[in-house]
Amino acid sequence: KLRGIRPGYEGFVAVADALLLNGEAEAAVQEYRKALGLAPASVRGQVGLATAYARLGQREPATQHLLAAIRLDPANPQHYQTLSRLYEEMGRLDLAIVAQRDGVAAASGAPAATRAAMVDQLAALYERAEMRREAEQERRRAKASHLAGTGRRIHRQRLDFDDLQDHSTRITWDFLRDAGRAGESLHQIG
């Protein structure tokens, strides 16, 4: 199946992606490392390697590669969200909050639904850290973002992204301005 793939950066990444999807994270690490040897400034390679390390339970190298991806692509809020989840899994709520807060800042130009979801996640992190006042401030901010620009009808926004737990996840947010509520549903794809 992979015979037609040409050698070089794209080939190494394609093989690594396939190995990761097949549950072969150790082999994927080797292929991503080869790809990054040829193109160290590759965001895709950094995120892929972070994902492979995380699947192996190697949190430290995973965080280092996510931080490299953020340095290369600082305007992408998805990297911050993934880093925040990883820090939370490591028991570092302080770093998870900082990463999520940076992600909210990076999402300033994103659709209102994306910003609202990120702010809501930040509020949840504050809650878990028993920082109730900050959590309430973020919840108010999330509610304001939920209502911003949605109009009187249901507005649907989709965002596809790679994440550490599921290689492809689709999130769909539905907002109904009149009710003042937001619903969120996760759909696996692929």
Coordinates of N, CA and C in Angstrom, one line a residue:
K1 N 0.8 -1.2 0.0 CA 0.0 0.0 0.0 C 0.9 1.3 0.0
L2 N 2.0 1.2 0.7 CA 2.8 2.4 0.8 C 4.0 2.4 -0.2
R3 N 4.0 1.4 -1.2 CA 5.1 1.3 -2.1 C 5.2 2.5 -3.0
G4 N 4.1 3.1 -3.4 CA 4.2 4.2 -4.4 C 4.6 5.6 -3.7
I5 N 4.9 5.6 -2.5 CA 5.3 6.8 -1.8 C 6.8 7.1 -2.1
R6 N 7.1 8.3 -2.5 CA 8.5 8.6 -2.9 C 9.3 8.9 -1.6
P7 N 10.6 8.7 -1.7 CA 11.4 9.0 -0.5 C 11.5 10.6 -0.3
G8 N 11.9 10.9 0.9 CA 12.0 12.3 1.2 C 11.1 12.7 2.3
Y9 N 11.0 14.0 2.6 CA 10.2 14.5 3.7 C 8.7 14.0 3.6
E10 N 8.1 14.2 2.4 CA 6.7 13.8 2.3 C 6.5 12.3 2.4
G11 N 7.4 11.6 1.9 CA 7.3 10.1 2.1 C 7.4 9.7 3.5
F12 N 8.4 10.2 4.2 CA 8.5 9.9 5.7 C 7.3 10.2 6.5
V13 N 6.7 11.4 6.2 CA 5.5 11.9 6.9 C 4.3 11.0 6.6
A14 N 4.2 10.6 5.3 CA 3.1 9.8 4.9 C 3.2 8.4 5.5
V15 N 4.4 7.8 5.6 CA 4.6 6.5 6.2 C 4.3 6.7 7.7
A16 N 4.8 7.7 8.3 CA 4.6 7.9 9.8 C 3.1 8.1 10.1
D17 N 2.4 8.9 9.3 CA 1.0 9.0 9.5 C 0.3 7.7 9.4
A18 N 0.6 6.9 8.4 CA 0.0 5.6 8.3 C 0.3 4.7 9.5
L19 N 1.5 4.7 9.9 CA 1.9 3.9 11.1 C 1.2 4.3 12.3
L20 N 1.0 5.6 12.5 CA 0.3 6.1 13.7 C -1.1 5.7 13.6
L21 N -1.8 5.8 12.5 CA -3.1 5.4 12.3 C -3.3 3.9 12.6
N22 N -2.3 3.1 12.3 CA -2.3 1.7 12.5 C -1.9 1.3 13.9
G23 N -1.7 2.3 14.8 CA -1.3 1.9 16.1 C 0.1 1.6 16.4
E24 N 1.0 1.9 15.4 CA 2.4 1.6 15.5 C 3.2 2.9 15.8
A25 N 3.0 3.4 17.1 CA 3.5 4.7 17.5 C 5.1 4.7 17.5
E26 N 5.7 3.6 17.9 CA 7.2 3.5 18.0 C 7.8 3.6 16.6
A27 N 7.2 2.9 15.6 CA 7.7 3.0 14.3 C 7.4 4.4 13.7
A28 N 6.3 5.0 14.1 CA 5.9 6.3 13.6 C 6.9 7.4 14.1
V29 N 7.4 7.2 15.3 CA 8.4 8.1 15.9 C 9.6 8.2 15.0
Q30 N 10.1 7.0 14.6 CA 11.3 6.9 13.8 C 11.1 7.6 12.4
E31 N 9.9 7.4 11.8 CA 9.7 8.1 10.5 C 9.5 9.6 10.7
Y32 N 8.8 10.0 11.7 CA 8.7 11.5 11.9 C 10.0 12.1 12.2
R33 N 10.9 11.4 12.9 CA 12.2 11.9 13.2 C 13.0 12.0 11.9
K34 N 12.9 11.1 11.0 CA 13.6 11.2 9.7 C 13.0 12.4 8.9
A35 N 11.7 12.6 8.9 CA 11.1 13.7 8.2 C 11.6 15.0 8.8
L36 N 11.7 15.1 10.1 CA 12.2 16.4 10.7 C 13.7 16.6 10.5
G37 N 14.4 15.5 10.3 CA 15.8 15.6 9.9 C 16.0 16.4 8.6
L38 N 15.0 16.2 7.7 CA 15.0 16.8 6.4 C 14.4 18.2 6.4
A39 N 13.4 18.4 7.3 CA 12.6 19.6 7.4 C 12.3 19.9 8.8
P40 N 13.3 20.4 9.6 CA 13.0 20.7 11.0 C 12.0 21.8 11.3
A41 N 11.7 22.6 10.3 CA 10.7 23.6 10.5 C 9.3 23.2 10.1
S42 N 9.0 21.9 10.0 CA 7.7 21.4 9.6 C 6.8 21.3 10.8
V43 N 5.7 22.0 10.8 CA 4.7 22.0 11.8 C 4.1 20.6 11.8
R44 N 3.7 20.1 10.7 CA 3.1 18.8 10.6 C 4.0 17.7 11.2
G45 N 5.3 17.8 10.9 CA 6.2 16.8 11.5 C 6.3 16.9 13.0
Q46 N 6.3 18.1 13.5 CA 6.4 18.4 15.0 C 5.2 17.9 15.7
V47 N 4.0 18.2 15.1 CA 2.7 17.8 15.7 C 2.6 16.2 15.6
G48 N 3.0 15.7 14.5 CA 2.9 14.2 14.4 C 3.8 13.5 15.3
L49 N 5.0 14.0 15.5 CA 6.0 13.4 16.5 C 5.5 13.5 17.9
A50 N 4.9 14.7 18.2 CA 4.3 14.9 19.5 C 3.2 13.9 19.8
T51 N 2.3 13.7 18.8 CA 1.2 12.7 18.9 C 1.7 11.3 19.1
A52 N 2.8 10.9 18.4 CA 3.3 9.6 18.5 C 3.9 9.4 19.9
Y53 N 4.7 10.4 20.4 CA 5.2 10.3 21.7 C 4.1 10.2 22.8
A54 N 3.1 11.0 22.6 CA 2.0 11.0 23.6 C 1.3 9.6 23.6
R55 N 1.2 9.0 22.5 CA 0.6 7.7 22.4 C 1.4 6.6 23.1
L56 N 2.7 6.9 23.1 CA 3.6 6.0 23.8 C 3.7 6.3 25.3
G57 N 3.0 7.3 25.7 CA 3.1 7.7 27.1 C 4.3 8.6 27.5
Q58 N 5.0 9.0 26.5 CA 6.2 9.8 26.7 C 5.8 11.3 26.6
R59 N 5.4 11.8 27.7 CA 4.8 13.2 27.8 C 5.8 14.3 27.6
E60 N 7.0 14.1 28.2 CA 8.0 15.2 28.0 C 8.4 15.5 26.6
P61 N 8.8 14.5 25.8 CA 9.1 14.8 24.4 C 7.9 15.3 23.6
A62 N 6.7 14.8 24.0 CA 5.5 15.2 23.3 C 5.3 16.7 23.6
T63 N 5.5 17.2 24.8 CA 5.4 18.6 25.1 C 6.4 19.4 24.3
Q64 N 7.7 18.9 24.3 CA 8.7 19.7 23.6 C 8.4 19.8 22.1
H65 N 7.8 18.8 21.5 CA 7.5 18.9 20.0 C 6.3 19.8 19.8
L66 N 5.4 19.8 20.7 CA 4.2 20.7 20.6 C 4.7 22.2 20.8
L67 N 5.6 22.4 21.7 CA 6.2 23.7 21.9 C 6.9 24.2 20.6
A68 N 7.6 23.3 20.0 CA 8.2 23.6 18.7 C 7.2 23.9 17.6
A69 N 6.1 23.2 17.6 CA 5.0 23.5 16.6 C 4.5 24.9 16.9
I70 N 4.3 25.2 18.2 CA 3.8 26.6 18.5 C 4.8 27.7 18.1
R71 N 6.1 27.4 18.3 CA 7.0 28.4 17.8 C 7.0 28.6 16.3
L72 N 6.7 27.6 15.6 CA 6.6 27.6 14.1 C 5.3 28.2 13.6
D73 N 4.2 28.0 14.4 CA 2.9 28.4 14.0 C 2.1 28.9 15.2
P74 N 2.5 30.1 15.7 CA 2.0 30.6 16.9 C 0.5 31.1 16.8
A75 N 0.0 31.2 15.6 CA -1.4 31.7 15.5 C -2.4 30.5 15.5
N76 N -2.0 29.3 15.6 CA -2.9 28.1 15.5 C -3.3 27.7 16.9
P77 N -4.5 28.0 17.3 CA -5.0 27.7 18.7 C -5.1 26.2 19.0
Q78 N -5.1 25.4 17.9 CA -5.2 23.9 18.1 C -4.0 23.4 18.9
H79 N -2.8 23.9 18.5 CA -1.6 23.4 19.2 C -1.6 23.7 20.7
Y80 N -2.2 24.9 21.0 CA -2.2 25.3 22.4 C -3.2 24.4 23.2
Q81 N -4.4 24.1 22.5 CA -5.3 23.2 23.2 C -4.8 21.8 23.4
T82 N -4.1 21.3 22.4 CA -3.4 20.0 22.6 C -2.4 20.0 23.7
L83 N -1.6 21.1 23.7 CA -0.6 21.2 24.8 C -1.2 21.3 26.1
S84 N -2.3 22.1 26.2 CA -3.0 22.2 27.5 C -3.5 20.9 28.0
R85 N -4.1 20.1 27.1 CA -4.6 18.7 27.5 C -3.5 17.8 28.0
L86 N -2.4 17.9 27.3 CA -1.2 17.1 27.7 C -0.7 17.5 29.0
Y87 N -0.6 18.8 29.3 CA -0.2 19.3 30.6 C -1.2 18.8 31.7
E88 N -2.4 18.9 31.4 CA -3.4 18.5 32.3 C -3.3 17.0 32.7
E89 N -3.0 16.2 31.6 CA -2.8 14.7 31.9 C -1.6 14.5 32.7
M90 N -0.6 15.4 32.7 CA 0.6 15.3 33.5 C 0.4 15.8 34.9
G91 N -0.8 16.3 35.2 CA -1.1 16.9 36.5 C -0.6 18.3 36.7
R92 N -0.3 19.0 35.6 CA 0.2 20.3 35.7 C -0.8 21.3 35.3
L93 N -1.8 21.5 36.2 CA -2.9 22.4 35.8 C -2.4 23.9 35.6
D94 N -1.4 24.3 36.3 CA -0.8 25.6 36.1 C -0.4 25.8 34.7
L95 N 0.4 24.8 34.1 CA 0.8 24.9 32.8 C -0.3 24.7 31.8
A96 N -1.3 23.9 32.1 CA -2.4 23.7 31.3 C -3.2 25.0 31.1
I97 N -3.4 25.7 32.2 CA -4.1 27.0 32.2 C -3.3 28.0 31.3
V98 N -2.0 28.1 31.5 CA -1.2 29.0 30.7 C -1.3 28.7 29.2
A99 N -1.2 27.4 28.8 CA -1.3 27.0 27.4 C -2.7 27.3 26.9
Q100 N -3.7 27.0 27.6 CA -5.1 27.3 27.2 C -5.3 28.8 27.0
R101 N -4.8 29.6 28.0 CA -5.0 31.0 27.9 C -4.2 31.6 26.7
D102 N -3.1 31.1 26.4 CA -2.3 31.5 25.2 C -3.1 31.1 23.9
G103 N -3.8 29.9 24.0 CA -4.6 29.5 22.9 C -5.8 30.4 22.6
V104 N -6.4 30.8 23.7 CA -7.5 31.8 23.6 C -7.0 33.1 22.9
A105 N -5.9 33.5 23.3 CA -5.3 34.7 22.6 C -5.0 34.5 21.2
A106 N -4.5 33.3 20.8 CA -4.2 32.9 19.5 C -5.5 32.8 18.6
A107 N -6.6 32.5 19.3 CA -7.9 32.3 18.6 C -8.6 33.6 18.4
S108 N -8.0 34.8 18.6 CA -8.7 36.0 18.5 C -9.3 36.3 17.1
G109 N -8.7 35.8 16.1 CA -9.3 35.9 14.8 C -10.2 34.8 14.3
A110 N -10.3 33.8 15.2 CA -11.1 32.6 14.8 C -12.6 32.9 14.9
P111 N -13.4 32.0 14.4 CA -14.9 32.1 14.5 C -15.3 32.2 16.0
A112 N -16.4 32.9 16.2 CA -16.9 33.0 17.6 C -17.1 31.7 18.3
A113 N -17.5 30.7 17.6 CA -17.8 29.4 18.2 C -16.5 28.8 18.7
T114 N -15.4 28.9 17.9 CA -14.1 28.4 18.3 C -13.6 29.1 19.6
R115 N -13.7 30.4 19.6 CA -13.2 31.2 20.7 C -14.0 30.9 22.0
A116 N -15.3 30.7 21.8 CA -16.2 30.4 23.0 C -15.8 29.1 23.5
A117 N -15.6 28.1 22.7 CA -15.3 26.7 23.2 C -13.9 26.8 23.9
M118 N -13.0 27.5 23.4 CA -11.7 27.6 24.1 C -11.8 28.3 25.4
V119 N -12.6 29.4 25.5 CA -12.8 30.1 26.7 C -13.5 29.2 27.7
D120 N -14.4 28.4 27.3 CA -15.2 27.5 28.1 C -14.2 26.5 28.7
Q121 N -13.3 26.0 27.9 CA -12.3 25.0 28.3 C -11.4 25.6 29.4
L122 N -11.0 26.9 29.2 CA -10.2 27.6 30.1 C -10.9 27.7 31.5
A123 N -12.2 28.0 31.4 CA -13.0 28.1 32.6 C -13.0 26.8 33.4
A124 N -13.1 25.7 32.6 CA -13.1 24.4 33.3 C -11.8 24.1 33.9
L125 N -10.7 24.5 33.3 CA -9.4 24.3 33.9 C -9.3 25.1 35.2
Y126 N -9.8 26.4 35.2 CA -9.8 27.2 36.4 C -10.6 26.5 37.5
E127 N -11.7 25.9 37.1 CA -12.5 25.2 38.1 C -11.8 24.1 38.8
R128 N -11.1 23.2 37.9 CA -10.3 22.1 38.5 C -9.2 22.6 39.3
A129 N -8.7 23.8 39.1 CA -7.6 24.3 39.9 C -8.1 25.1 41.1
E130 N -9.5 25.0 41.3 CA -10.1 25.7 42.4 C -9.9 27.2 42.4
M131 N -9.9 27.8 41.2 CA -9.8 29.2 41.0 C -11.2 29.7 40.5
R132 N -12.1 29.7 41.4 CA -13.5 29.9 41.1 C -13.8 31.3 40.5
R133 N -13.2 32.3 41.1 CA -13.4 33.7 40.6 C -13.0 33.8 39.1
E134 N -11.8 33.2 38.8 CA -11.3 33.3 37.4 C -12.2 32.4 36.5
A135 N -12.7 31.3 37.0 CA -13.6 30.4 36.2 C -14.9 31.1 35.9
E136 N -15.4 31.8 36.9 CA -16.7 32.6 36.6 C -16.5 33.7 35.6
Q137 N -15.3 34.4 35.7 CA -15.0 35.4 34.7 C -15.0 34.8 33.3
E138 N -14.3 33.7 33.2 CA -14.2 33.0 31.8 C -15.5 32.5 31.4
R139 N -16.3 32.0 32.3 CA -17.7 31.5 31.9 C -18.5 32.7 31.3
R140 N -18.4 33.8 31.9 CA -19.1 35.0 31.4 C -18.6 35.4 30.0
R141 N -17.3 35.3 29.9 CA -16.7 35.6 28.6 C -17.1 34.6 27.5
A142 N -17.2 33.3 27.9 CA -17.6 32.3 27.0 C -19.0 32.5 26.6
K143 N -19.9 32.9 27.5 CA -21.3 33.1 27.1 C -21.4 34.3 26.2
A144 N -20.6 35.3 26.4 CA -20.6 36.5 25.5 C -20.1 36.1 24.1
S145 N -19.1 35.2 24.1 CA -18.6 34.7 22.8 C -19.6 33.8 22.1
H146 N -20.3 33.0 22.9 CA -21.3 32.1 22.3 C -22.4 32.9 21.5
L147 N -22.8 34.0 22.1 CA -23.8 34.8 21.5 C -23.4 35.8 20.4
A148 N -22.1 36.0 20.4 CA -21.6 37.0 19.4 C -21.7 36.5 18.0
G149 N -22.4 37.3 17.2 CA -22.5 37.0 15.8 C -23.3 35.8 15.4
T150 N -24.1 35.2 16.2 CA -24.9 34.0 15.8 C -26.2 34.3 15.2
G151 N -26.8 35.5 15.4 CA -28.0 35.8 14.8 C -29.2 35.1 15.5
R152 N -30.4 35.1 14.9 CA -31.6 34.5 15.5 C -31.8 33.1 15.1
R153 N -31.1 32.6 14.2 CA -31.2 31.2 13.8 C -30.1 30.4 14.3
I154 N -30.2 29.1 14.1 CA -29.1 28.2 14.5 C -27.9 28.4 13.6
H155 N -26.8 28.6 14.1 CA -25.6 28.8 13.4 C -24.6 27.6 13.6
R156 N -24.2 26.9 12.6 CA -23.4 25.8 12.8 C -21.9 26.1 12.3
Q157 N -21.0 25.7 13.1 CA -19.6 25.9 12.7 C -18.8 24.6 12.9
R158 N -18.1 24.2 11.9 CA -17.3 23.0 12.0 C -15.8 23.3 12.0
L159 N -15.1 22.5 12.8 CA -13.7 22.6 12.9 C -13.1 21.3 12.9
D160 N -12.2 20.9 12.0 CA -11.5 19.6 12.0 C -10.1 19.9 12.5
F161 N -9.7 19.0 13.4 CA -8.3 19.1 13.8 C -7.7 17.8 14.3
D162 N -6.4 17.7 14.2 CA -5.8 16.5 14.8 C -5.6 16.7 16.2
D163 N -5.8 15.7 17.0 CA -5.5 15.8 18.5 C -4.8 14.6 19.0
L164 N -4.3 14.7 20.2 CA -3.5 13.6 20.7 C -4.2 12.3 20.9
Q165 N -5.5 12.4 21.3 CA -6.2 11.2 21.6 C -6.8 10.5 20.3
D166 N -7.4 11.3 19.4 CA -8.0 10.8 18.2 C -7.4 11.5 17.1
H167 N -6.8 10.8 16.1 CA -6.1 11.5 15.0 C -6.9 12.5 14.3
S168 N -8.2 12.2 14.1 CA -9.1 13.2 13.5 C -10.4 13.2 14.3
T169 N -10.7 14.4 14.6 CA -12.0 14.6 15.4 C -12.7 15.8 14.7
R170 N -14.0 15.6 14.6 CA -14.8 16.8 14.1 C -15.6 17.3 15.2
I171 N -15.6 18.5 15.5 CA -16.4 19.2 16.5 C -17.4 20.0 15.8
T172 N -18.7 19.9 16.2 CA -19.7 20.8 15.6 C -20.4 21.5 16.8
W173 N -20.4 22.8 16.7 CA -21.1 23.6 17.8 C -22.4 24.1 17.2
D174 N -23.5 24.0 17.9 CA -24.7 24.5 17.5 C -25.1 25.6 18.5
F175 N -25.5 26.8 18.0 CA -25.8 27.9 18.9 C -27.2 28.4 18.5
L176 N -28.0 28.6 19.5 CA -29.3 29.2 19.4 C -29.4 30.4 20.2
R177 N -29.3 31.6 19.6 CA -29.3 32.9 20.3 C -30.5 33.1 21.1
D178 N -31.7 32.8 20.7 CA -32.9 33.1 21.4 C -32.9 32.3 22.8
A179 N -32.4 31.1 22.8 CA -32.4 30.3 24.0 C -31.1 30.7 24.9
G180 N -30.1 31.3 24.3 CA -28.9 31.7 25.0 C -28.1 30.4 25.4
R181 N -28.3 29.4 24.7 CA -27.5 28.1 25.1 C -26.7 27.7 23.9
A182 N -25.7 26.9 24.2 CA -24.8 26.3 23.2 C -24.8 24.8 23.4
G183 N -24.8 24.1 22.4 CA -24.7 22.7 22.4 C -23.4 22.3 21.7
E184 N -22.8 21.2 22.1 CA -21.6 20.7 21.5 C -21.7 19.2 21.3
S185 N -21.3 18.8 20.1 CA -21.3 17.4 19.9 C -20.0 17.0 19.2
L186 N -19.5 15.8 19.5 CA -18.3 15.3 18.9 C -18.6 14.2 18.0
H187 N -18.0 14.2 16.8 CA -18.3 13.2 15.8 C -16.9 12.6 15.4
Q188 N -16.7 11.3 15.5 CA -15.5 10.7 15.0 C -15.6 10.7 13.5
I189 N -14.5 10.9 12.8 CA -14.4 10.8 11.4 C -13.3 9.9 11.1
G190 N -13.3 9.3 9.9 CA -12.2 8.5 9.4 C -12.2 7.2 10.1

